[in-house]
XYZ file of C-alpha atoms in Angstrom:
765
model
C 0.077 -0.030 0.195
C 1.332 3.594 -0.944
C 0.657 6.413 1.442
C 1.446 9.998 0.826
C 2.038 12.138 3.755
C 2.542 16.004 3.755
C 2.422 17.878 6.975
C 1.401 21.165 4.769
C 0.597 20.677 1.247
C 2.203 23.878 -0.108
C 5.758 23.122 -1.460
C 6.493 26.049 -3.781
C 8.857 26.175 -6.297
C 12.240 28.460 -6.271
C 12.037 32.029 -4.626
C 8.303 33.054 -5.221
C 7.790 36.779 -5.009
C 6.235 37.665 -1.692
C 7.306 35.075 0.470
C 8.535 37.374 2.994
C 6.035 38.674 5.615
C 7.560 40.683 8.093
C 11.112 41.771 9.213
C 12.550 43.070 12.664
C 16.049 44.714 12.425
C 17.564 44.301 15.965
C 19.384 47.628 17.259
C 17.439 49.773 14.931
C 14.966 51.748 17.095
C 12.340 52.316 14.491
C 11.980 48.540 13.651
C 12.042 47.502 17.297
C 9.330 49.948 18.009
C 7.204 48.731 15.424
C 7.288 45.256 16.678
C 6.598 46.285 20.256
C 10.273 45.299 21.376
C 11.091 44.794 25.027
C 14.305 43.307 26.570
C 16.137 42.404 29.730
C 19.910 42.275 29.407
C 20.900 43.013 25.811
C 23.025 45.488 24.085
C 22.897 47.327 20.910
C 25.548 47.900 18.655
C 27.131 47.862 15.113
C 28.569 44.505 13.893
C 29.541 42.909 10.597
C 29.545 45.549 7.841
C 28.407 48.187 10.087
C 24.888 46.561 10.503
C 23.119 46.993 13.613
C 22.452 44.132 16.042
C 21.556 42.892 19.673
C 23.748 40.661 22.026
C 22.115 39.107 24.715
C 24.273 39.495 27.887
C 25.089 37.213 31.045
C 22.669 38.029 34.219
C 23.979 39.365 37.258
C 24.796 37.044 39.462
C 25.855 34.979 36.909
C 23.307 31.997 36.046
C 22.815 29.696 33.302
C 20.343 31.937 31.955
C 20.990 35.266 29.935
C 19.392 38.096 28.591
C 16.027 37.962 26.550
C 14.235 40.021 24.099
C 10.485 40.132 23.210
C 8.952 41.260 20.094
C 5.620 40.740 17.924
C 5.623 39.642 14.428
C 3.399 39.061 11.448
C 2.634 35.744 10.080
C 0.424 34.210 7.436
C -2.996 32.623 8.874
C -3.209 30.192 6.267
C 0.189 29.018 4.940
C 3.097 27.441 6.327
C 5.358 29.732 8.137
C 8.997 30.034 8.505
C 11.530 32.102 10.739
C 14.884 33.157 9.544
C 17.456 34.811 11.540
C 20.408 36.681 10.429
C 24.063 36.137 12.129
C 27.435 37.348 11.394
C 29.892 34.433 10.234
C 32.723 36.174 12.299
C 31.022 36.068 15.584
C 32.157 33.158 18.171
C 30.171 32.424 21.223
C 29.621 29.381 23.219
C 26.067 30.448 24.191
C 22.968 28.989 22.711
C 19.976 30.749 21.611
C 16.178 29.545 21.922
C 13.190 30.822 20.245
C 9.811 30.844 22.010
C 6.529 31.358 20.299
C 3.826 32.651 22.348
C 5.563 31.681 25.207
C 6.042 28.097 24.322
C 9.584 26.841 23.203
C 10.074 25.989 19.606
C 12.424 22.914 19.137
C 14.834 20.808 21.397
C 18.091 22.100 23.078
C 19.925 18.803 21.862
C 19.624 16.705 18.697
C 15.800 17.391 18.032
C 14.331 17.337 14.455
C 13.332 21.276 15.207
C 16.238 22.575 16.423
C 17.107 25.587 18.607
C 17.762 29.076 17.127
C 21.658 28.600 17.674
C 24.105 26.284 19.296
C 27.003 28.610 19.211
C 30.413 27.843 17.824
C 34.011 27.988 18.863
C 35.574 29.081 15.416
C 34.154 31.679 12.812
C 31.548 30.027 10.631
C 32.727 32.024 7.697
C 34.648 35.204 7.307
C 33.224 38.577 5.669
C 29.921 37.311 5.209
C 26.564 36.559 6.947
C 24.650 33.273 7.454
C 21.137 32.631 7.884
C 19.303 29.857 9.999
C 15.643 29.020 8.959
C 13.218 26.883 10.771
C 9.420 25.982 10.297
C 6.958 27.161 12.796
C 4.418 24.398 13.643
C 1.207 24.788 11.720
C -0.776 24.747 15.081
C 1.278 27.624 16.345
C 0.354 30.094 13.506
C -3.080 28.825 12.372
C -5.551 31.418 11.984
C -3.242 34.263 13.278
C -1.871 37.081 11.821
C 0.810 37.790 14.480
C 2.636 36.139 17.286
C 4.851 37.053 20.164
C 8.576 35.737 19.912
C 11.006 35.653 22.287
C 14.781 34.930 21.833
C 16.652 33.851 24.791
C 20.249 33.037 25.559
C 21.505 30.413 27.956
C 25.216 29.069 28.631
C 26.290 26.251 26.531
C 25.389 22.590 27.288
C 27.522 19.386 27.034
C 25.315 16.504 25.875
C 26.854 13.939 28.129
C 26.461 15.757 31.492
C 25.070 13.269 34.124
C 23.449 16.098 36.225
C 21.934 19.633 35.365
C 25.270 21.201 36.764
C 27.410 19.037 34.583
C 25.005 19.361 31.431
C 23.907 23.141 31.599
C 26.895 25.584 32.003
C 26.728 29.141 33.303
C 26.323 31.791 30.654
C 29.470 34.154 31.352
C 30.113 36.058 27.958
C 27.602 38.000 25.634
C 26.069 35.842 22.943
C 26.692 36.356 19.053
C 25.289 39.165 17.524
C 21.482 38.790 16.261
C 21.055 40.912 13.358
C 17.400 40.465 11.659
C 14.708 38.156 12.167
C 12.005 37.553 9.036
C 9.105 35.545 8.793
C 8.154 34.085 5.248
C 6.183 31.238 3.864
C 9.197 29.599 1.842
C 11.943 27.369 3.470
C 14.635 28.854 1.090
C 15.430 32.109 2.387
C 15.988 34.915 -0.186
C 17.486 38.228 1.266
C 15.455 41.332 0.521
C 16.957 43.953 -1.847
C 18.403 46.046 0.949
C 20.681 43.448 2.493
C 24.409 44.130 2.423
C 26.654 41.209 1.425
C 30.102 40.720 2.149
C 32.920 39.334 0.560
C 35.478 36.301 1.622
C 38.739 37.894 2.366
C 41.843 36.475 0.651
C 43.284 33.452 2.627
C 46.176 34.142 5.032
C 49.395 32.498 3.658
C 49.713 29.341 5.450
C 53.048 28.148 6.973
C 53.858 25.079 8.953
C 54.384 25.630 12.882
C 58.065 24.844 13.824
C 59.189 22.002 16.118
C 55.807 20.195 16.083
C 57.377 16.928 15.795
C 60.011 17.670 18.514
C 56.983 18.344 21.033
C 55.142 15.309 20.060
C 58.101 13.261 20.584
C 58.633 14.857 24.154
C 55.283 14.164 25.163
C 55.085 10.850 24.069
C 58.635 9.914 25.411
C 57.616 11.294 28.850
C 55.094 8.362 29.472
C 57.388 5.817 27.945
C 60.609 6.814 29.605
C 58.816 6.591 33.052
C 57.457 3.175 32.396
C 61.285 1.954 31.734
C 62.451 3.436 35.006
C 63.685 0.902 37.779
C 60.858 -0.168 39.914
C 58.326 0.994 37.556
C 55.510 -0.860 35.521
C 52.814 0.434 33.113
C 49.922 0.535 35.572
C 46.761 -0.015 33.152
C 45.868 -1.986 30.074
C 46.363 1.022 27.808
C 50.037 1.652 29.142
C 50.912 -1.858 28.593
C 49.566 -1.715 24.874
C 51.429 1.539 24.309
C 54.640 0.643 25.575
C 54.133 -2.919 23.569
C 53.544 -0.821 20.110
C 56.422 1.517 20.978
C 58.766 -1.376 21.064
C 58.275 -1.094 17.157
C 58.554 2.677 16.941
C 62.116 3.563 16.145
C 62.246 6.934 17.528
C 61.372 5.830 21.131
C 63.400 4.598 24.032
C 61.498 1.472 23.982
C 62.311 0.441 20.548
C 63.870 -3.314 20.611
C 64.742 -2.267 24.221
C 64.671 -5.762 26.322
C 63.703 -3.714 29.195
C 60.238 -2.962 27.654
C 59.817 -6.687 27.105
C 60.370 -6.993 31.011
C 58.081 -4.123 31.752
C 55.343 -5.411 29.540
C 55.379 -8.921 31.070
C 55.565 -7.538 34.652
C 52.278 -5.258 33.587
C 50.376 -8.244 32.541
C 51.534 -10.490 35.465
C 50.002 -7.637 37.716
C 46.953 -7.193 35.772
C 46.110 -10.961 36.139
C 46.270 -10.812 39.980
C 44.319 -7.839 39.928
C 41.566 -9.574 37.723
C 41.835 -12.682 40.105
C 40.815 -10.309 42.837
C 38.316 -8.425 40.884
C 36.768 -10.687 37.939
C 34.587 -7.620 36.993
C 37.696 -5.987 35.345
C 36.884 -8.391 32.410
C 33.640 -6.655 31.782
C 34.225 -3.288 33.378
C 37.794 -1.838 33.058
C 37.893 1.835 34.282
C 41.250 2.598 33.096
C 39.546 2.627 29.696
C 37.300 5.458 28.503
C 34.419 3.201 27.960
C 34.841 0.701 30.670
C 32.570 -2.231 29.227
C 33.904 -1.752 25.674
C 37.458 -3.246 26.058
C 37.549 -6.389 27.776
C 41.216 -7.689 27.677
C 41.555 -6.297 24.198
C 44.635 -3.894 25.085
C 46.433 -6.667 26.795
C 45.884 -9.026 23.902
C 47.344 -6.440 21.583
C 50.446 -5.975 23.780
C 50.801 -9.909 23.554
C 50.527 -9.837 19.994
C 52.908 -6.968 19.549
C 55.593 -8.839 21.519
C 54.790 -12.502 20.793
C 58.460 -13.603 19.810
C 59.918 -11.508 22.617
C 57.319 -13.064 25.139
C 57.559 -16.560 24.165
C 60.376 -17.704 26.516
C 58.953 -16.483 29.474
C 55.462 -17.850 29.046
C 56.280 -21.466 30.981
C 57.643 -19.588 34.234
C 55.848 -19.836 37.262
C 54.223 -16.677 38.835
C 52.720 -15.584 42.030
C 48.738 -15.887 41.483
C 48.203 -13.330 44.094
C 46.420 -15.985 46.359
C 49.630 -17.013 47.973
C 50.193 -19.819 45.294
C 51.764 -20.288 42.056
C 50.640 -20.607 38.308
C 52.268 -20.955 35.068
C 52.047 -17.403 33.169
C 50.840 -19.096 29.829
C 47.755 -20.480 31.779
C 47.249 -17.466 34.193
C 47.260 -15.046 30.922
C 44.967 -17.361 28.995
C 42.492 -17.611 31.854
C 42.352 -13.737 31.940
C 41.800 -13.346 28.222
C 39.033 -16.192 28.093
C 37.098 -14.097 30.509
C 37.480 -11.270 28.300
C 36.366 -13.075 25.198
C 33.471 -14.514 26.855
C 32.265 -11.206 28.052
C 32.574 -9.072 24.839
C 31.162 -11.800 22.558
C 27.791 -11.782 24.381
C 27.887 -7.989 24.516
C 28.181 -6.599 21.120
C 26.728 -3.548 20.346
C 24.661 -2.094 17.048
C 26.051 1.659 16.531
C 28.697 1.228 14.178
C 31.668 2.725 15.987
C 30.789 1.144 19.367
C 30.346 -2.296 17.259
C 33.667 -1.694 15.631
C 35.558 -0.863 19.236
C 34.082 -3.944 20.856
C 34.750 -6.367 17.889
C 38.292 -4.925 17.608
C 39.209 -5.531 21.107
C 37.272 -8.976 20.837
C 39.513 -10.114 18.010
C 42.681 -8.966 19.759
C 41.585 -10.636 23.013
C 40.789 -13.930 21.045
C 43.764 -13.965 18.735
C 46.085 -13.696 21.885
C 44.151 -16.198 23.914
C 44.658 -18.572 20.604
C 48.408 -17.787 20.511
C 48.610 -18.796 24.100
C 46.565 -21.790 23.994
C 44.841 -22.584 20.640
C 42.224 -25.004 22.444
C 40.653 -22.117 23.914
C 38.168 -19.170 22.909
C 36.438 -18.758 19.679
C 37.421 -19.760 16.273
C 39.621 -16.992 15.013
C 37.342 -17.099 11.785
C 34.512 -16.000 14.146
C 36.005 -12.949 15.609
C 37.571 -12.060 12.352
C 33.852 -12.599 10.938
C 32.847 -10.115 13.653
C 35.131 -7.559 12.256
C 34.049 -8.056 8.661
C 30.507 -7.386 9.938
C 31.601 -3.936 11.878
C 33.230 -2.725 8.867
C 30.021 -3.187 6.584
C 31.288 -6.397 4.518
C 28.997 -8.859 6.013
C 25.511 -8.507 7.857
C 25.798 -7.869 11.489
C 24.981 -11.009 13.467
C 24.538 -9.316 16.903
C 25.732 -10.908 20.343
C 26.220 -14.554 20.789
C 23.157 -16.252 22.888
C 23.706 -18.441 25.860
C 24.501 -21.269 23.418
C 27.063 -19.374 21.517
C 25.016 -18.672 18.511
C 24.428 -15.518 16.841
C 21.195 -13.783 17.948
C 20.334 -11.747 14.749
C 18.302 -8.967 16.658
C 17.976 -6.713 13.512
C 17.328 -9.519 10.942
C 19.630 -11.420 8.563
C 20.481 -8.614 6.152
C 21.237 -5.626 8.398
C 24.667 -3.996 7.512
C 26.541 -1.597 9.749
C 27.250 0.627 6.917
C 25.546 1.556 3.625
C 26.308 0.435 0.360
C 27.703 3.810 -0.331
C 30.412 3.155 2.682
C 28.850 5.624 5.250
C 28.102 4.527 8.727
C 24.472 3.244 8.956
C 22.741 4.324 12.404
C 19.523 6.047 12.308
C 20.501 8.534 9.670
C 23.512 10.421 8.532
C 25.802 11.330 11.221
C 28.700 13.779 10.848
C 31.458 14.046 13.466
C 30.113 10.813 15.052
C 30.392 8.955 11.784
C 34.106 9.694 11.353
C 35.361 6.311 11.987
C 38.295 6.080 9.885
C 40.607 5.959 13.098
C 38.616 2.584 14.258
C 38.669 1.085 10.868
C 42.320 1.621 10.601
C 43.095 0.047 14.092
C 40.748 -2.782 12.899
C 42.892 -3.430 10.179
C 45.911 -3.142 12.467
C 44.386 -5.864 14.518
C 44.338 -8.233 11.434
C 48.039 -7.819 10.747
C 49.658 -11.405 11.392
C 52.677 -9.521 12.681
C 53.511 -5.640 13.246
C 54.537 -4.061 10.159
C 52.857 -6.985 8.033
C 49.829 -6.320 5.748
C 46.489 -7.150 7.398
C 43.343 -8.316 5.774
C 42.820 -7.079 2.439
C 38.853 -7.022 2.444
C 39.080 -4.391 5.226
C 42.011 -2.428 3.831
C 39.545 -2.122 0.658
C 36.727 -1.113 2.603
C 38.796 1.583 4.389
C 39.685 2.914 1.124
C 36.111 3.077 0.004
C 35.151 4.892 3.297
C 37.731 7.490 3.020
C 36.184 8.249 -0.577
C 32.806 8.380 0.947
C 33.661 10.561 3.643
C 35.619 13.187 1.467
C 32.273 14.335 -0.113
C 31.501 15.842 3.330
C 34.559 18.339 3.541
C 33.952 21.688 2.179
C 36.499 24.514 1.486
C 36.605 27.142 4.007
C 39.061 28.890 6.154
C 40.620 27.869 9.981
C 40.230 30.091 12.832
C 43.088 32.059 11.762
C 41.932 32.610 7.952
C 44.064 29.799 6.516
C 42.633 27.655 3.429
C 41.138 24.616 4.881
C 38.393 21.944 4.409
C 35.675 21.880 7.212
C 33.822 18.720 8.005
C 30.220 19.154 7.143
C 28.200 18.875 10.467
C 25.004 20.966 9.647
C 23.014 17.954 8.194
C 24.616 15.318 10.954
C 22.144 13.801 13.140
C 24.476 13.687 16.061
C 26.159 17.106 15.384
C 25.382 20.653 17.027
C 28.672 22.560 16.142
C 29.129 24.959 13.109
C 31.224 24.882 11.607
C 32.830 21.416 11.865
C 36.567 20.486 12.233
C 39.227 21.065 9.837
C 39.384 17.706 8.161
C 40.837 16.269 4.856
C 41.002 12.266 4.575
C 40.835 11.610 8.245
C 39.375 13.707 11.208
C 42.225 13.778 13.744
C 41.031 13.095 17.128
C 42.231 11.699 20.509
C 43.167 7.904 19.074
C 44.660 8.822 15.841
C 46.327 11.334 13.308
C 44.824 12.967 10.218
C 46.827 10.638 8.119
C 46.242 7.369 9.937
C 43.742 5.398 7.402
C 45.991 6.938 4.648
C 49.151 5.330 5.670
C 47.193 2.086 6.332
C 45.712 1.684 2.936
C 48.316 3.685 0.869
C 45.320 4.118 -1.674
C 46.531 6.660 -4.466
C 43.216 8.878 -3.854
C 43.671 8.570 -0.299
C 47.193 9.687 -0.730
C 46.093 12.853 -2.773
C 43.854 13.991 -0.028
C 46.687 13.887 2.478
C 49.138 15.755 -0.012
C 46.393 18.334 -0.199
C 46.233 18.961 3.463
C 50.129 19.078 3.509
C 50.002 21.702 0.661
C 47.313 23.572 2.806
C 50.005 23.364 5.760
C 47.156 21.823 7.869
C 48.861 18.800 8.679
C 51.200 19.989 11.580
C 48.466 22.403 12.561
C 46.069 19.314 13.073
C 48.907 17.691 15.434
C 49.303 21.131 17.412
C 45.350 21.189 18.011
C 45.476 17.408 19.291
C 48.210 18.353 21.718
C 46.091 21.260 23.130
C 44.281 18.467 24.899
C 45.907 17.010 27.702
C 45.384 13.251 28.879
C 46.987 9.894 28.116
C 44.454 8.878 25.226
C 45.993 11.607 23.168
C 49.414 10.923 23.955
C 49.179 7.212 22.772
C 46.995 8.609 19.655
C 50.393 10.432 18.493
C 52.729 7.599 19.034
C 52.639 6.512 15.357
C 52.085 9.944 13.765
C 55.684 10.748 12.772
C 56.106 7.323 11.014
C 52.861 7.853 9.151
C 54.207 11.135 7.921
C 57.475 9.755 6.770
C 55.643 6.785 4.837
C 53.639 9.420 3.086
C 56.262 11.640 2.100
C 57.830 8.723 0.172
C 54.896 8.307 -2.185
C 54.220 9.414 -5.554
C 52.747 12.708 -6.223
C 48.747 12.206 -6.624
C 46.156 14.145 -8.630
C 43.376 13.595 -6.560
C 42.049 16.188 -4.530
C 38.943 16.828 -2.048
C 35.939 16.779 -4.241
C 34.502 20.061 -3.058
C 37.575 21.654 -4.084
C 37.271 24.843 -6.403
C 37.896 23.674 -9.706
C 37.313 20.086 -9.130
C 34.305 18.511 -11.371
C 30.692 18.973 -10.075
C 28.949 15.878 -8.826
C 25.997 14.757 -7.013
C 26.673 12.180 -4.258
C 23.793 10.533 -2.558
C 23.154 7.768 0.215
C 19.580 6.798 0.056
C 20.255 4.328 2.990
C 21.248 7.334 5.365
C 18.870 9.840 3.397
C 21.787 12.327 2.611
C 22.937 14.345 -0.256
C 25.899 16.329 -1.165
C 25.974 18.310 -4.546
C 28.840 20.294 -6.062
C 27.356 23.017 -8.873
C 30.418 25.287 -9.698
C 30.892 27.250 -6.526
C 27.805 26.364 -5.039
C 27.654 23.389 -2.637
C 24.585 21.861 -1.118
C 23.984 19.387 1.670
C 21.076 17.812 2.648
C 19.563 15.364 5.082
C 16.145 14.396 3.656
C 15.715 11.673 6.449
C 16.204 14.117 9.294
C 16.287 13.088 12.957
C 12.869 11.205 12.449
C 13.487 8.766 15.221
C 9.964 7.983 16.312
C 7.863 8.547 13.484
C 7.598 10.424 9.872
C 8.017 14.060 10.643
C 8.228 15.270 6.981
C 11.381 17.695 7.826
C 14.492 17.871 5.953
C 17.654 19.742 6.525
C 19.912 21.828 4.193
C 23.186 23.619 4.345
C 23.529 25.654 1.273
C 27.084 27.510 0.804
C 27.691 30.167 -1.751
C 30.492 32.733 -2.351
C 27.949 35.451 -0.735
C 26.347 33.750 2.016
C 25.464 30.463 3.788
C 21.917 29.268 4.662
C 21.157 26.418 7.295
C 17.387 25.483 6.961
C 15.046 22.939 8.272
C 12.193 22.772 5.759
C 9.141 20.764 5.086
C 8.965 17.965 2.457
C 6.936 15.405 0.944
C 7.361 11.683 2.250
C 6.054 8.561 0.761
C 5.883 5.644 3.069
C 3.826 2.711 4.075
C 2.089 3.328 7.268
C 1.842 0.913 10.150
C -1.491 2.303 11.173
C 0.472 3.635 14.466
C 1.141 6.875 15.631
C 3.294 8.915 17.745
C 2.396 12.137 20.055
C 5.231 14.504 20.614
C 5.636 14.775 24.578
C 6.165 18.048 26.396
C 9.997 17.827 25.905
C 12.231 20.777 25.580
C 15.615 19.369 26.218
C 16.505 16.053 24.260
C 14.890 15.396 21.151
C 14.980 11.691 22.021
C 15.199 9.160 24.818
C 13.190 10.397 27.591
C 13.780 13.885 26.757
C 16.733 14.392 28.987
C 17.364 16.455 32.192
C 14.168 18.430 33.017
C 14.900 22.345 33.389
C 13.875 24.278 36.734
C 11.985 26.960 34.428
C 9.368 24.213 33.109
C 9.458 25.554 29.673
C 6.513 24.098 27.801
C 7.115 22.684 24.299
C 5.284 24.281 21.234
C 5.283 20.736 19.725
C 3.459 18.866 22.266
C 0.613 16.736 21.337
C 1.616 16.738 17.404
C 0.413 13.512 15.833
C 2.942 11.746 13.667
C 2.452 8.452 11.602
C 4.688 5.701 12.053
C 6.107 3.895 9.263
C 5.596 0.093 9.034
C 8.228 -1.857 11.019
C 9.622 -4.949 9.390
C 8.144 -8.383 10.729
C 10.204 -9.819 13.550
C 11.425 -6.670 15.015
C 9.977 -5.715 18.414
C 8.593 -2.084 18.345
C 6.112 -0.008 20.442
C 5.157 3.808 19.733
C 7.747 5.970 21.364
C 10.649 3.907 20.953
C 13.697 4.891 18.659
C 13.774 2.690 15.617
C 15.622 3.145 12.316
C 12.322 2.250 10.411
C 9.779 4.269 12.229
C 10.385 7.410 10.566
C 12.045 6.394 7.273
C 10.243 6.892 3.870
C 10.345 5.373 0.446
C 10.478 8.451 -1.582
C 11.497 11.723 -0.679
C 10.368 14.937 -2.472
C 11.526 18.217 -1.601
C 11.838 21.802 -3.397
C 14.627 24.127 -1.913
C 14.848 27.251 -3.639
C 16.258 26.575 -7.414
C 16.684 22.772 -6.257
C 14.263 20.251 -6.980
C 15.178 16.840 -5.478
C 13.677 13.324 -5.577
C 15.379 10.549 -3.530
C 14.040 7.032 -3.949
C 14.993 4.966 -1.001
C 13.152 1.968 -1.939
C 14.801 -1.135 -3.071
C 12.058 -2.333 -5.348
C 9.689 0.601 -6.412
C 9.822 3.398 -8.763
C 8.261 6.798 -8.077
C 7.742 10.016 -10.244
C 8.183 13.535 -9.624
C 7.001 16.477 -11.333
C 8.811 19.685 -11.981
C 7.458 23.002 -11.297
C 7.123 25.626 -14.201
C 10.690 26.573 -15.734
C 13.567 25.154 -17.191
C 16.014 22.762 -15.255
C 19.284 21.140 -15.325
C 19.693 17.629 -13.835
C 22.823 17.973 -11.928
C 25.476 15.220 -11.867
C 23.925 13.559 -14.808
C 25.322 15.275 -18.013
C 21.773 15.365 -19.317
C 20.779 18.544 -20.973
C 17.901 21.055 -20.120
C 14.617 19.720 -18.904
C 11.443 21.503 -19.152
C 9.143 22.125 -16.156
C 5.894 20.543 -15.676
C 7.305 17.326 -16.687
C 7.456 14.288 -14.963
C 10.201 11.945 -14.520
C 10.782 8.686 -13.161
C 13.191 7.817 -10.225
C 14.661 4.343 -10.136
C 15.106 2.404 -6.866
C 18.030 3.510 -4.539
C 18.697 6.671 -6.624
C 18.355 10.472 -6.368
C 17.709 12.998 -8.824
C 18.424 16.643 -8.379
C 17.304 19.495 -10.692
C 18.268 22.923 -10.528
C 16.346 25.858 -12.024
C 17.918 27.992 -15.050
C 17.263 31.288 -13.697
C 17.000 33.854 -16.503
């Protein structure tokens, strides 16, 4: 059965005249007076390009709350309404901005489909220009009304992982970013009025490499390694033992081929065995790792594999068992590792990055156990198979049950990555989907010995993942105005920051460098991306940024960076460059499983998530990020979705914080949600998958076909594997982007095949 759902049946074409309804210019006395403006704790000033704006200020005494401003503004009583706010791209603020309509909060503070007005940023979003943020108003909030009261409030930043209110909601201690204008309109694509000032991107600052980066890196890494090599000292936890064992093969460290390192690793594992004997829960929950229940004894397994030849002479010695007796080292270590294998194999996780980390540690754990005693543990082919599942090569089989059989909780065809090699979760995730570091580590976990090639299937899959992620980096400037590629985060389900990090082939983070995956694959296309990073002088800056953060995890992640860089310097020059770079060919990249789109058309870039944060039901919302030389647009817009209904519905609860789970922590101000009570249809859930309305589910809000108009762009995405759908273009003349097809006349109907996306752009005359 086919079923077409449209929240509001008005999806106009590009830039219709009269779409704008009303405008208030903040800091302009006449405009504010005309809109019954009032404020508590704000400051009017001149900002970007000399335009007037207001900043909301911290309160006295300091609180998590900041200043507010209220005003009345016109809306259309019959048509769908949108609100657009104008911001200066160079403003930097950690504060968040919330919008209320007639006293009720629009959107959710953290990861909701309706977003708050602004999440703040630590870097300038863009230099010399403005950006515009557009959000739809729920139809019930404006139906029959010609005017509403809006309030913009500033709060301190939030930390999404906070376990209590003080950790989660921070105080507001500095002014908000400047708020320039607010517009109401009936179109999701905002067209600035004729009196708008447009800036110009400045010439990039000439990039130069910082001096002495590797000296500082080696000094930092060396301090930890040297401390473990001192007399009467041993590495104190799994991660320390693992790092010392890996350093044994890193030529610039004091641990390299150092017999003392072998002794220290041996003593460290012995000590860990005795600790496990006293506390068996270490196999399932080890606080020395950053996610205590994801590691088992994987790091110890890796340490054993790194030094297997060197450790072999000591395996049959007797050691203190910690209980007043003796035990052969081989048996002691095997007993401990077997407990890790047992736990991890029965506690696999679905989310891609979590699946990867757990399975990587399981395989290391199991390989080391087999090396110690081939009769114990799981078959090596089985844990290698888990790695193939986590990297999207085979269907994910879930945890082993009590009988040691795969549980298949998501059916027998669920893949951890999409066919286009992006991580598959509820939808497209930006920074959270940057798993190249983990896949590189998984590849390392399959090497028969350090330095030898690993599993070829995983290596090739990693190269494809690098290519897929490369479409989601766009040309920009770094915080100091140097040329850089930025990670696309606006359309990411798990992202709140804008702009994203400076990223080329791989996002540098605590566990890996910007070139880790390139050095692992030596894929020619990936090498070209790394070489572009070297040319832009961003490689050493990425290391400097890594080193700004303290902590052992970062130190360990830096260990192999100099050798990776040295390896890549030896590679031939490649012609490949980041796809979104100026001068590169135009393209359309679409991933129908994730409902995401990346388009390059000359100097315009468009990102879209058509399947947008629909965790509980079909919401008929899409998210866009439109980048042009003059400005940027960020917009949540209405769309049409064709899906098969389940007959079930979801009623939005009165949540104002999280847009998922149980709504997160409740705020003391007891704000009310503008969305409470909205009834949304739930798509059909496949047979055999347990589901109740209100649960998060990757099928509940997913459509078969998405149809969206955004300014000059007309998009049809067919996410069905078997059905064909048609789309009718509005009047005008169009080009089908990324196809090589000539012009297409408006009002024509085109057929979109399964698992494909058509993007048309109106030819403006």
